[in-house]
């Protein structure tokens, strides 16, 4: 008898009375699926019936079951109304069905499954994968042997974790089926602490959404869409260059074979689609287990597949991807009913008066409990339910060279991912990155540049040390002593501190830790400021001393000692320390990081470079720098002013004043230039460090060389130059300013006191000599007045002596262009004889006789006393107002205001 006839006879009996559960009977099973070829998903059903009949045959052949399963197929036509009508017809006119097997179309299945609890029936589906049916509150009596669409989500998460992908994006077709999968996937990703960078949904044109994924730097894209829109997605991906070694697409794996050819409705060619599709990963449930072990039917999956293929050939239908789940589903029903019958027999022994039927609620609950306890190995793998959901096997395929290749599988029961690393192939040498990895790259100072500048700095410090040794060793030498050796030592010390700051400016986070870098910020700032103030302050003090002496015309005699200059430098340092201490307490320098825009990796790797630069900054950096620059700027301007005012002064006692002025100019100009350029190049550490280092090296080196090299050369070439140089030079403007009042320059410092004593001694000696000459001049005058006939004798004996003795030249090494104060008024030829008369002149007129000896004798007797009283005061002798030549020379006010630069010449007598 055929199953259909048996179902017909059983239905008549079922209409009369409830069917008891007993052994040896035919148990009717309701089968719901679309059979009409015009209905949607009818192709699935056509390949299911051979698998169902094969399972019933294998159950019967096993002889382990005391009943026979009878299936009756009801055509739902994938229509809600027709499906409900078929279901109600089966309930009203058919036998008392123990279970419902089937449910292919999601909409029809969900409507029927929602009403099962009222009919006390349990449904087992083999093809309904919609996630909606996983709601146990709404569908408590629904089971399925096929994994849900949501079952792939744990597998996907496991796959992502395997490759350490922690940032993904989703692209979902805007329909309920895919939206539900996306929502469940979002929950699973959050549990796994995987970031969802972007979530995009589309209805028809996905290009806009694909571009948003690219703009958000999404590299791992999980897609949920059917094959009709998949071709559009990959066409957009090709146009946006979102394929290859930098991207990984993960899409559903239930598409039909060669779907890209059948569903291509884009303007992209098949070649372009294949290029964009290369390497995608598809995820779907495993239709047949890969483990070739004998299952509950005594056959391996391959054995079953061979028999199923033979059935298909006999019936001439196409295979269905769900046939294995239908085959295992029949075995689930058989095992469930067997276990329920065993439990009923036990209960009937305990209560012999109760006859259990299919309508009993207790029987329905038994069926649910037994179904949840199902656990056996079938052709689709281990068959097991968890809250009505099949815990199956998920497979991973990769699209390689135009075909899909299995690269791994996920066992949901064991939560185990098994990937074949030899078969999976990525487009690059390694799996794609889940984002554009940004590698922070410190912009640091090049080691060769740092080494070169450090070497130059060391040489500068050695030079400064040599100058310090030279200055200390020769501190008692008159040349060094007159240039204030203590101030010179401070200049050297400031230069060495400035040199030392260069080493600290070249260190960054690559050499020291973040905490040490903050300390380094403070230390190098203090060293540079203190070093600058020490060196420049000493130069400023020395320049001020020169200016105070030569520009203050009211100063007569005042000693400016080195102690006063040290106080000036100490005051500057005290101001610096006050500023630095307040800065450190109120708003200390901190390490800040400035990041710049992304740059491509120069080596071509799949990473981006984000340069960053470390700075020493604080909250109110502008205010503190303004205070320091204002203070230093005022000192710099005042120093430049002093240097300009004393630019033409050359002082023997302060023999380096001109070089100090040049150093002040040098430091001022270079600091201004260096500060400006350093600010403009703050994002280029190599350029900034090079400029700062060169400015410090140049300023320090030039300053030290200007101060000490001339001294060193002078001591090597002319050690006595300090005592031989007795001149002072003024410009024409200074002469005009100082012509009225002469200031003693011999009281500059302690060294000048000895020179003043020497000048006073020379002055006294010359005065004594002038007195002697005065007496000789009086004798000559008296002889000329009393004895004219002795003129030849006076000429021959006294004239040469007077001429030689009274000639005093270059007394104080004045300028070469100075004229003699006393000129020779007697320029007659020495060959003329005063006591003889030329006969040729006897007959000459009055004009010719003016030079006769008689006239000359008369003029000498009158002119010599006049010249004597007129010119002696100019050399510190008798004042012109004195009536006697023997008056006191020191009583003359003209002598007291005698200018320091003079020159006397008395000759030609």
GROMACS .gro file of N, CA, C and O in nm, residues 163 281 396 398-400 405-408 418-426:
model
   76
  163UNK      N    1   4.189   3.673   1.267
  163UNK     CA    2   4.283   3.761   1.196
  163UNK      C    3   4.302   3.896   1.268
  163UNK      O    4   4.355   3.989   1.209
  281UNK      N    5   3.508   3.646   0.095
  281UNK     CA    6   3.476   3.532   0.180
  281UNK      C    7   3.324   3.520   0.190
  281UNK      O    8   3.256   3.618   0.223
  396UNK      N    9   3.323   2.829   0.540
  396UNK     CA   10   3.383   2.950   0.482
  396UNK      C   11   3.440   2.914   0.345
  396UNK      O   12   3.524   2.824   0.335
  398UNK      N   13   3.613   3.088  -0.018
  398UNK     CA   14   3.679   3.206  -0.073
  398UNK      C   15   3.673   3.200  -0.225
  398UNK      O   16   3.695   3.094  -0.285
  399UNK      N   17   3.644   3.316  -0.283
  399UNK     CA   18   3.636   3.325  -0.428
  399UNK      C   19   3.779   3.339  -0.484
  399UNK      O   20   3.846   3.440  -0.460
  400UNK      N   21   3.818   3.235  -0.557
  400UNK     CA   22   3.954   3.231  -0.611
  400UNK      C   23   3.949   3.195  -0.759
  400UNK      O   24   3.902   3.087  -0.796
  405UNK      N   25   3.618   2.832  -0.321
  405UNK     CA   26   3.697   2.723  -0.264
  405UNK      C   27   3.675   2.724  -0.113
  405UNK      O   28   3.684   2.829  -0.049
  406UNK      N   29   3.647   2.606  -0.058
  406UNK     CA   30   3.627   2.597   0.087
  406UNK      C   31   3.761   2.614   0.157
  406UNK      O   32   3.860   2.547   0.126
  407UNK      N   33   3.762   2.709   0.254
  407UNK     CA   34   3.887   2.739   0.325
  407UNK      C   35   3.876   2.711   0.475
  407UNK      O   36   3.977   2.724   0.547
  408UNK      N   37   3.757   2.675   0.523
  408UNK     CA   38   3.746   2.644   0.665
  408UNK      C   39   3.602   2.625   0.706
  408UNK      O   40   3.508   2.639   0.625
  418UNK      N   41   3.801   2.616   1.232
  418UNK     CA   42   3.908   2.538   1.170
  418UNK      C   43   3.930   2.593   1.029
  418UNK      O   44   3.848   2.574   0.940
  419UNK      N   45   4.043   2.662   1.011
  419UNK     CA   46   4.076   2.722   0.881
  419UNK      C   47   4.195   2.650   0.820
  419UNK      O   48   4.290   2.614   0.890
  420UNK      N   49   4.185   2.631   0.690
  420UNK     CA   50   4.295   2.572   0.614
  420UNK      C   51   4.381   2.687   0.559
  420UNK      O   52   4.349   2.746   0.455
  421UNK      N   53   4.488   2.717   0.630
  421UNK     CA   54   4.570   2.831   0.591
  421UNK      C   55   4.640   2.810   0.458
  421UNK      O   56   4.683   2.906   0.395
  422UNK      N   57   4.653   2.688   0.418
  422UNK     CA   58   4.718   2.662   0.289
  422UNK      C   59   4.628   2.695   0.171
  422UNK      O   60   4.676   2.724   0.061
  423UNK      N   61   4.497   2.688   0.194
  423UNK     CA   62   4.405   2.711   0.083
  423UNK      C   63   4.358   2.856   0.075
  423UNK      O   64   4.324   2.904  -0.033
  424UNK      N   65   4.356   2.926   0.188
  424UNK     CA   66   4.310   3.064   0.185
  424UNK      C   67   4.422   3.153   0.129
  424UNK      O   68   4.539   3.138   0.164
  425UNK      N   69   4.382   3.242   0.040
  425UNK     CA   70   4.480   3.328  -0.026
  425UNK      C   71   4.429   3.473  -0.025
  425UNK      O   72   4.318   3.500  -0.067
  426UNK      N   73   4.514   3.558   0.024
  426UNK     CA   74   4.484   3.700   0.023
  426UNK      C   75   4.558   3.767  -0.091
  426UNK      O   76   4.656   3.714  -0.144
   0.00000   0.00000   0.00000
